[in-house]
Amino acid sequence: MARQCDLTGKSRQANHKVSHSNIKTRTFKQPNLKTKKVFDPESGQTIRLKLATSTIKTLDKMGLSKFLRKYYK
């Protein structure tokens, strides 16, 4: 499975680790993903999603239906 947030699509980010002698080594920063059960009030079911922690904070603040209306028009 891809290391990607199920709702926002946030995935890894390519970076360079730069040494003192300015040698650049390519590295990747992974998103902070957690598995979370989210209740969908429209269908009445609980869904298991792999979400970034920033997405979880936004979901807790807005709620699932308001989040989906804002980001998926």
PDB file of N, CA and C in Angstrom:
ATOM      1  N   MET A   1       0.831  -1.180   0.000  1.00  0.00           N
ATOM      2  CA  MET A   1       0.000   0.000   0.000  1.00  0.00           C
ATOM      3  C   MET A   1       0.880   1.250   0.000  1.00  0.00           C
ATOM      4  N   ALA A   2       0.401   2.280  -0.613  1.00  0.00           N
ATOM      5  CA  ALA A   2       1.164   3.516  -0.722  1.00  0.00           C
ATOM      6  C   ALA A   2       1.155   4.263   0.609  1.00  0.00           C
ATOM      7  N   ARG A   3       2.241   4.923   0.902  1.00  0.00           N
ATOM      8  CA  ARG A   3       2.313   5.750   2.098  1.00  0.00           C
ATOM      9  C   ARG A   3       1.742   7.107   1.738  1.00  0.00           C
ATOM     10  N   GLN A   4       0.412   7.175   1.761  1.00  0.00           N
ATOM     11  CA  GLN A   4      -0.293   8.357   1.297  1.00  0.00           C
ATOM     12  C   GLN A   4      -1.567   8.517   2.119  1.00  0.00           C
ATOM     13  N   CYS A   5      -1.918   9.763   2.424  1.00  0.00           N
ATOM     14  CA  CYS A   5      -3.144  10.058   3.160  1.00  0.00           C
ATOM     15  C   CYS A   5      -4.343   9.756   2.255  1.00  0.00           C
ATOM     16  N   ASP A   6      -5.351   9.046   2.802  1.00  0.00           N
ATOM     17  CA  ASP A   6      -6.500   8.644   2.004  1.00  0.00           C
ATOM     18  C   ASP A   6      -7.392   9.821   1.609  1.00  0.00           C
ATOM     19  N   LEU A   7      -7.465  10.868   2.426  1.00  0.00           N
ATOM     20  CA  LEU A   7      -8.352  11.997   2.109  1.00  0.00           C
ATOM     21  C   LEU A   7      -7.650  13.121   1.357  1.00  0.00           C
ATOM     22  N   THR A   8      -6.472  13.509   1.803  1.00  0.00           N
ATOM     23  CA  THR A   8      -5.805  14.659   1.192  1.00  0.00           C
ATOM     24  C   THR A   8      -4.804  14.275   0.117  1.00  0.00           C
ATOM     25  N   GLY A   9      -4.336  13.031   0.107  1.00  0.00           N
ATOM     26  CA  GLY A   9      -3.351  12.611  -0.879  1.00  0.00           C
ATOM     27  C   GLY A   9      -1.934  13.032  -0.548  1.00  0.00           C
ATOM     28  N   LYS A  10      -1.715  13.475   0.683  1.00  0.00           N
ATOM     29  CA  LYS A  10      -0.373  13.890   1.094  1.00  0.00           C
ATOM     30  C   LYS A  10       0.550  12.674   1.062  1.00  0.00           C
ATOM     31  N   SER A  11       1.711  12.816   0.386  1.00  0.00           N
ATOM     32  CA  SER A  11       2.640  11.697   0.253  1.00  0.00           C
ATOM     33  C   SER A  11       4.056  12.170   0.560  1.00  0.00           C
ATOM     34  N   ARG A  12       5.039  11.311   0.249  1.00  0.00           N
ATOM     35  CA  ARG A  12       6.414  11.628   0.603  1.00  0.00           C
ATOM     36  C   ARG A  12       6.932  12.841  -0.165  1.00  0.00           C
ATOM     37  N   GLN A  13       7.961  13.471   0.404  1.00  0.00           N
ATOM     38  CA  GLN A  13       8.534  14.675  -0.168  1.00  0.00           C
ATOM     39  C   GLN A  13      10.030  14.444  -0.393  1.00  0.00           C
ATOM     40  N   ALA A  14      10.523  14.759  -1.577  1.00  0.00           N
ATOM     41  CA  ALA A  14      11.936  14.556  -1.905  1.00  0.00           C
ATOM     42  C   ALA A  14      12.756  15.735  -1.397  1.00  0.00           C
ATOM     43  N   ASN A  15      13.884  15.424  -0.748  1.00  0.00           N
ATOM     44  CA  ASN A  15      14.775  16.437  -0.194  1.00  0.00           C
ATOM     45  C   ASN A  15      16.219  16.044  -0.471  1.00  0.00           C
ATOM     46  N   HIS A  16      17.113  16.958  -0.145  1.00  0.00           N
ATOM     47  CA  HIS A  16      18.545  16.668  -0.180  1.00  0.00           C
ATOM     48  C   HIS A  16      19.112  16.848   1.213  1.00  0.00           C
ATOM     49  N   LYS A  17      19.887  15.856   1.635  1.00  0.00           N
ATOM     50  CA  LYS A  17      20.658  16.005   2.856  1.00  0.00           C
ATOM     51  C   LYS A  17      21.997  16.594   2.428  1.00  0.00           C
ATOM     52  N   VAL A  18      22.367  17.751   2.946  1.00  0.00           N
ATOM     53  CA  VAL A  18      23.569  18.453   2.500  1.00  0.00           C
ATOM     54  C   VAL A  18      24.630  18.353   3.591  1.00  0.00           C
ATOM     55  N   SER A  19      25.781  17.790   3.230  1.00  0.00           N
ATOM     56  CA  SER A  19      26.870  17.622   4.188  1.00  0.00           C
ATOM     57  C   SER A  19      27.666  18.934   4.320  1.00  0.00           C
ATOM     58  N   HIS A  20      28.639  18.895   5.212  1.00  0.00           N
ATOM     59  CA  HIS A  20      29.489  20.076   5.419  1.00  0.00           C
ATOM     60  C   HIS A  20      30.280  20.414   4.159  1.00  0.00           C
ATOM     61  N   SER A  21      30.651  19.386   3.378  1.00  0.00           N
ATOM     62  CA  SER A  21      31.393  19.621   2.139  1.00  0.00           C
ATOM     63  C   SER A  21      30.461  19.866   0.948  1.00  0.00           C
ATOM     64  N   ASN A  22      29.184  20.061   1.220  1.00  0.00           N
ATOM     65  CA  ASN A  22      28.150  20.415   0.232  1.00  0.00           C
ATOM     66  C   ASN A  22      27.854  19.275  -0.752  1.00  0.00           C
ATOM     67  N   ILE A  23      28.037  18.034  -0.286  1.00  0.00           N
ATOM     68  CA  ILE A  23      27.627  16.878  -1.081  1.00  0.00           C
ATOM     69  C   ILE A  23      26.154  16.634  -0.805  1.00  0.00           C
ATOM     70  N   LYS A  24      25.371  16.543  -1.882  1.00  0.00           N
ATOM     71  CA  LYS A  24      23.929  16.390  -1.727  1.00  0.00           C
ATOM     72  C   LYS A  24      23.526  14.921  -1.900  1.00  0.00           C
ATOM     73  N   THR A  25      22.876  14.394  -0.900  1.00  0.00           N
ATOM     74  CA  THR A  25      22.374  13.023  -0.917  1.00  0.00           C
ATOM     75  C   THR A  25      20.854  13.097  -0.884  1.00  0.00           C
ATOM     76  N   ARG A  26      20.212  12.414  -1.824  1.00  0.00           N
ATOM     77  CA  ARG A  26      18.756  12.481  -1.917  1.00  0.00           C
ATOM     78  C   ARG A  26      18.108  11.648  -0.806  1.00  0.00           C
ATOM     79  N   THR A  27      17.184  12.253  -0.102  1.00  0.00           N
ATOM     80  CA  THR A  27      16.430  11.570   0.941  1.00  0.00           C
ATOM     81  C   THR A  27      14.947  11.853   0.727  1.00  0.00           C
ATOM     82  N   PHE A  28      14.113  11.151   1.472  1.00  0.00           N
ATOM     83  CA  PHE A  28      12.671  11.349   1.390  1.00  0.00           C
ATOM     84  C   PHE A  28      12.112  11.540   2.791  1.00  0.00           C
ATOM     85  N   LYS A  29      11.206  12.494   2.910  1.00  0.00           N
ATOM     86  CA  LYS A  29      10.500  12.701   4.171  1.00  0.00           C
ATOM     87  C   LYS A  29       9.121  12.092   4.038  1.00  0.00           C
ATOM     88  N   GLN A  30       8.786  11.189   4.946  1.00  0.00           N
ATOM     89  CA  GLN A  30       7.504  10.500   4.905  1.00  0.00           C
ATOM     90  C   GLN A  30       6.469  11.284   5.715  1.00  0.00           C
ATOM     91  N   PRO A  31       5.203  11.268   5.299  1.00  0.00           N
ATOM     92  CA  PRO A  31       4.162  11.924   6.091  1.00  0.00           C
ATOM     93  C   PRO A  31       3.892  11.133   7.374  1.00  0.00           C
ATOM     94  N   ASN A  32       3.398  11.813   8.377  1.00  0.00           N
ATOM     95  CA  ASN A  32       3.080  11.180   9.654  1.00  0.00           C
ATOM     96  C   ASN A  32       1.688  10.565   9.547  1.00  0.00           C
ATOM     97  N   LEU A  33       1.617   9.293   9.177  1.00  0.00           N
ATOM     98  CA  LEU A  33       0.341   8.624   8.924  1.00  0.00           C
ATOM     99  C   LEU A  33      -0.082   7.786  10.120  1.00  0.00           C
ATOM    100  N   LYS A  34      -1.370   7.824  10.417  1.00  0.00           N
ATOM    101  CA  LYS A  34      -1.978   7.020  11.470  1.00  0.00           C
ATOM    102  C   LYS A  34      -3.238   6.372  10.909  1.00  0.00           C
ATOM    103  N   THR A  35      -3.569   5.195  11.409  1.00  0.00           N
ATOM    104  CA  THR A  35      -4.816   4.531  11.033  1.00  0.00           C
ATOM    105  C   THR A  35      -5.896   4.993  11.994  1.00  0.00           C
ATOM    106  N   LYS A  36      -7.014   5.454  11.438  1.00  0.00           N
ATOM    107  CA  LYS A  36      -8.089   6.010  12.271  1.00  0.00           C
ATOM    108  C   LYS A  36      -9.425   5.514  11.763  1.00  0.00           C
ATOM    109  N   LYS A  37     -10.314   5.191  12.689  1.00  0.00           N
ATOM    110  CA  LYS A  37     -11.682   4.845  12.340  1.00  0.00           C
ATOM    111  C   LYS A  37     -12.511   6.122  12.357  1.00  0.00           C
ATOM    112  N   VAL A  38     -13.216   6.382  11.269  1.00  0.00           N
ATOM    113  CA  VAL A  38     -14.020   7.595  11.126  1.00  0.00           C
ATOM    114  C   VAL A  38     -15.467   7.180  10.913  1.00  0.00           C
ATOM    115  N   PHE A  39     -16.380   7.779  11.675  1.00  0.00           N
ATOM    116  CA  PHE A  39     -17.801   7.472  11.544  1.00  0.00           C
ATOM    117  C   PHE A  39     -18.406   8.355  10.471  1.00  0.00           C
ATOM    118  N   ASP A  40     -19.100   7.740   9.507  1.00  0.00           N
ATOM    119  CA  ASP A  40     -19.788   8.462   8.446  1.00  0.00           C
ATOM    120  C   ASP A  40     -21.270   8.546   8.808  1.00  0.00           C
ATOM    121  N   PRO A  41     -21.775   9.737   9.152  1.00  0.00           N
ATOM    122  CA  PRO A  41     -23.168   9.840   9.593  1.00  0.00           C
ATOM    123  C   PRO A  41     -24.181   9.585   8.480  1.00  0.00           C
ATOM    124  N   GLU A  42     -23.811   9.816   7.228  1.00  0.00           N
ATOM    125  CA  GLU A  42     -24.754   9.609   6.127  1.00  0.00           C
ATOM    126  C   GLU A  42     -25.051   8.126   5.905  1.00  0.00           C
ATOM    127  N   SER A  43     -24.008   7.283   5.924  1.00  0.00           N
ATOM    128  CA  SER A  43     -24.218   5.853   5.708  1.00  0.00           C
ATOM    129  C   SER A  43     -24.385   5.097   7.021  1.00  0.00           C
ATOM    130  N   GLY A  44     -24.004   5.710   8.137  1.00  0.00           N
ATOM    131  CA  GLY A  44     -24.111   5.057   9.437  1.00  0.00           C
ATOM    132  C   GLY A  44     -23.051   4.007   9.675  1.00  0.00           C
ATOM    133  N   GLN A  45     -21.948   4.054   8.910  1.00  0.00           N
ATOM    134  CA  GLN A  45     -20.892   3.066   9.031  1.00  0.00           C
ATOM    135  C   GLN A  45     -19.612   3.705   9.536  1.00  0.00           C
ATOM    136  N   THR A  46     -18.763   2.879  10.118  1.00  0.00           N
ATOM    137  CA  THR A  46     -17.436   3.300  10.535  1.00  0.00           C
ATOM    138  C   THR A  46     -16.441   2.850   9.475  1.00  0.00           C
ATOM    139  N   ILE A  47     -15.598   3.785   9.028  1.00  0.00           N
ATOM    140  CA  ILE A  47     -14.640   3.523   7.960  1.00  0.00           C
ATOM    141  C   ILE A  47     -13.233   3.626   8.539  1.00  0.00           C
ATOM    142  N   ARG A  48     -12.364   2.677   8.194  1.00  0.00           N
ATOM    143  CA  ARG A  48     -10.964   2.726   8.624  1.00  0.00           C
ATOM    144  C   ARG A  48     -10.152   3.398   7.526  1.00  0.00           C
ATOM    145  N   LEU A  49      -9.484   4.503   7.874  1.00  0.00           N
ATOM    146  CA  LEU A  49      -8.701   5.274   6.909  1.00  0.00           C
ATOM    147  C   LEU A  49      -7.285   5.448   7.414  1.00  0.00           C
ATOM    148  N   LYS A  50      -6.342   5.590   6.480  1.00  0.00           N
ATOM    149  CA  LYS A  50      -4.966   5.935   6.803  1.00  0.00           C
ATOM    150  C   LYS A  50      -4.824   7.432   6.556  1.00  0.00           C
ATOM    151  N   LEU A  51      -4.682   8.212   7.639  1.00  0.00           N
ATOM    152  CA  LEU A  51      -4.710   9.673   7.541  1.00  0.00           C
ATOM    153  C   LEU A  51      -3.437  10.278   8.106  1.00  0.00           C
ATOM    154  N   ALA A  52      -3.071  11.441   7.550  1.00  0.00           N
ATOM    155  CA  ALA A  52      -1.981  12.234   8.109  1.00  0.00           C
ATOM    156  C   ALA A  52      -2.488  12.891   9.390  1.00  0.00           C
ATOM    157  N   THR A  53      -1.597  13.145  10.330  1.00  0.00           N
ATOM    158  CA  THR A  53      -2.024  13.722  11.597  1.00  0.00           C
ATOM    159  C   THR A  53      -2.593  15.127  11.410  1.00  0.00           C
ATOM    160  N   SER A  54      -2.105  15.863  10.428  1.00  0.00           N
ATOM    161  CA  SER A  54      -2.675  17.187  10.159  1.00  0.00           C
ATOM    162  C   SER A  54      -4.109  17.069   9.658  1.00  0.00           C
ATOM    163  N   THR A  55      -4.408  16.025   8.901  1.00  0.00           N
ATOM    164  CA  THR A  55      -5.767  15.782   8.434  1.00  0.00           C
ATOM    165  C   THR A  55      -6.675  15.384   9.591  1.00  0.00           C
ATOM    166  N   ILE A  56      -6.155  14.604  10.539  1.00  0.00           N
ATOM    167  CA  ILE A  56      -6.936  14.203  11.709  1.00  0.00           C
ATOM    168  C   ILE A  56      -7.317  15.424  12.535  1.00  0.00           C
ATOM    169  N   LYS A  57      -6.381  16.358  12.690  1.00  0.00           N
ATOM    170  CA  LYS A  57      -6.678  17.580  13.439  1.00  0.00           C
ATOM    171  C   LYS A  57      -7.768  18.393  12.761  1.00  0.00           C
ATOM    172  N   THR A  58      -7.712  18.474  11.426  1.00  0.00           N
ATOM    173  CA  THR A  58      -8.722  19.217  10.683  1.00  0.00           C
ATOM    174  C   THR A  58     -10.074  18.521  10.770  1.00  0.00           C
ATOM    175  N   LEU A  59     -10.095  17.194  10.700  1.00  0.00           N
ATOM    176  CA  LEU A  59     -11.344  16.439  10.833  1.00  0.00           C
ATOM    177  C   LEU A  59     -11.974  16.636  12.203  1.00  0.00           C
ATOM    178  N   ASP A  60     -11.150  16.632  13.259  1.00  0.00           N
ATOM    179  CA  ASP A  60     -11.673  16.848  14.608  1.00  0.00           C
ATOM    180  C   ASP A  60     -12.279  18.237  14.750  1.00  0.00           C
ATOM    181  N   LYS A  61     -11.693  19.207  14.076  1.00  0.00           N
ATOM    182  CA  LYS A  61     -12.179  20.581  14.165  1.00  0.00           C
ATOM    183  C   LYS A  61     -13.445  20.789  13.338  1.00  0.00           C
ATOM    184  N   MET A  62     -13.478  20.274  12.092  1.00  0.00           N
ATOM    185  CA  MET A  62     -14.570  20.558  11.165  1.00  0.00           C
ATOM    186  C   MET A  62     -15.651  19.487  11.138  1.00  0.00           C
ATOM    187  N   GLY A  63     -15.275  18.242  11.277  1.00  0.00           N
ATOM    188  CA  GLY A  63     -16.207  17.135  11.061  1.00  0.00           C
ATOM    189  C   GLY A  63     -16.053  16.611   9.644  1.00  0.00           C
ATOM    190  N   LEU A  64     -16.470  15.366   9.433  1.00  0.00           N
ATOM    191  CA  LEU A  64     -16.236  14.706   8.151  1.00  0.00           C
ATOM    192  C   LEU A  64     -17.031  15.335   7.010  1.00  0.00           C
ATOM    193  N   SER A  65     -18.307  15.592   7.216  1.00  0.00           N
ATOM    194  CA  SER A  65     -19.137  16.096   6.111  1.00  0.00           C
ATOM    195  C   SER A  65     -18.706  17.503   5.682  1.00  0.00           C
ATOM    196  N   LYS A  66     -18.383  18.369   6.641  1.00  0.00           N
ATOM    197  CA  LYS A  66     -17.935  19.721   6.308  1.00  0.00           C
ATOM    198  C   LYS A  66     -16.567  19.688   5.626  1.00  0.00           C
ATOM    199  N   PHE A  67     -15.694  18.782   6.068  1.00  0.00           N
ATOM    200  CA  PHE A  67     -14.380  18.624   5.456  1.00  0.00           C
ATOM    201  C   PHE A  67     -14.514  18.200   3.996  1.00  0.00           C
ATOM    202  N   LEU A  68     -15.367  17.208   3.742  1.00  0.00           N
ATOM    203  CA  LEU A  68     -15.535  16.714   2.384  1.00  0.00           C
ATOM    204  C   LEU A  68     -16.158  17.760   1.474  1.00  0.00           C
ATOM    205  N   ARG A  69     -17.092  18.559   2.012  1.00  0.00           N
ATOM    206  CA  ARG A  69     -17.701  19.625   1.184  1.00  0.00           C
ATOM    207  C   ARG A  69     -16.686  20.689   0.824  1.00  0.00           C
ATOM    208  N   LYS A  70     -15.763  21.004   1.746  1.00  0.00           N
ATOM    209  CA  LYS A  70     -14.784  22.069   1.494  1.00  0.00           C
ATOM    210  C   LYS A  70     -13.713  21.614   0.509  1.00  0.00           C
ATOM    211  N   TYR A  71     -13.202  20.389   0.653  1.00  0.00           N
ATOM    212  CA  TYR A  71     -12.064  19.965  -0.148  1.00  0.00           C
ATOM    213  C   TYR A  71     -12.427  19.174  -1.394  1.00  0.00           C
ATOM    214  N   TYR A  72     -13.666  18.696  -1.484  1.00  0.00           N
ATOM    215  CA  TYR A  72     -14.093  17.924  -2.650  1.00  0.00           C
ATOM    216  C   TYR A  72     -15.372  18.525  -3.218  1.00  0.00           C
ATOM    217  N   LYS A  73     -15.238  19.610  -3.945  1.00  0.00           N
ATOM    218  CA  LYS A  73     -16.398  20.297  -4.519  1.00  0.00           C
ATOM    219  C   LYS A  73     -16.769  19.697  -5.850  1.00  0.00           C
TER     220      LYS A  73
END
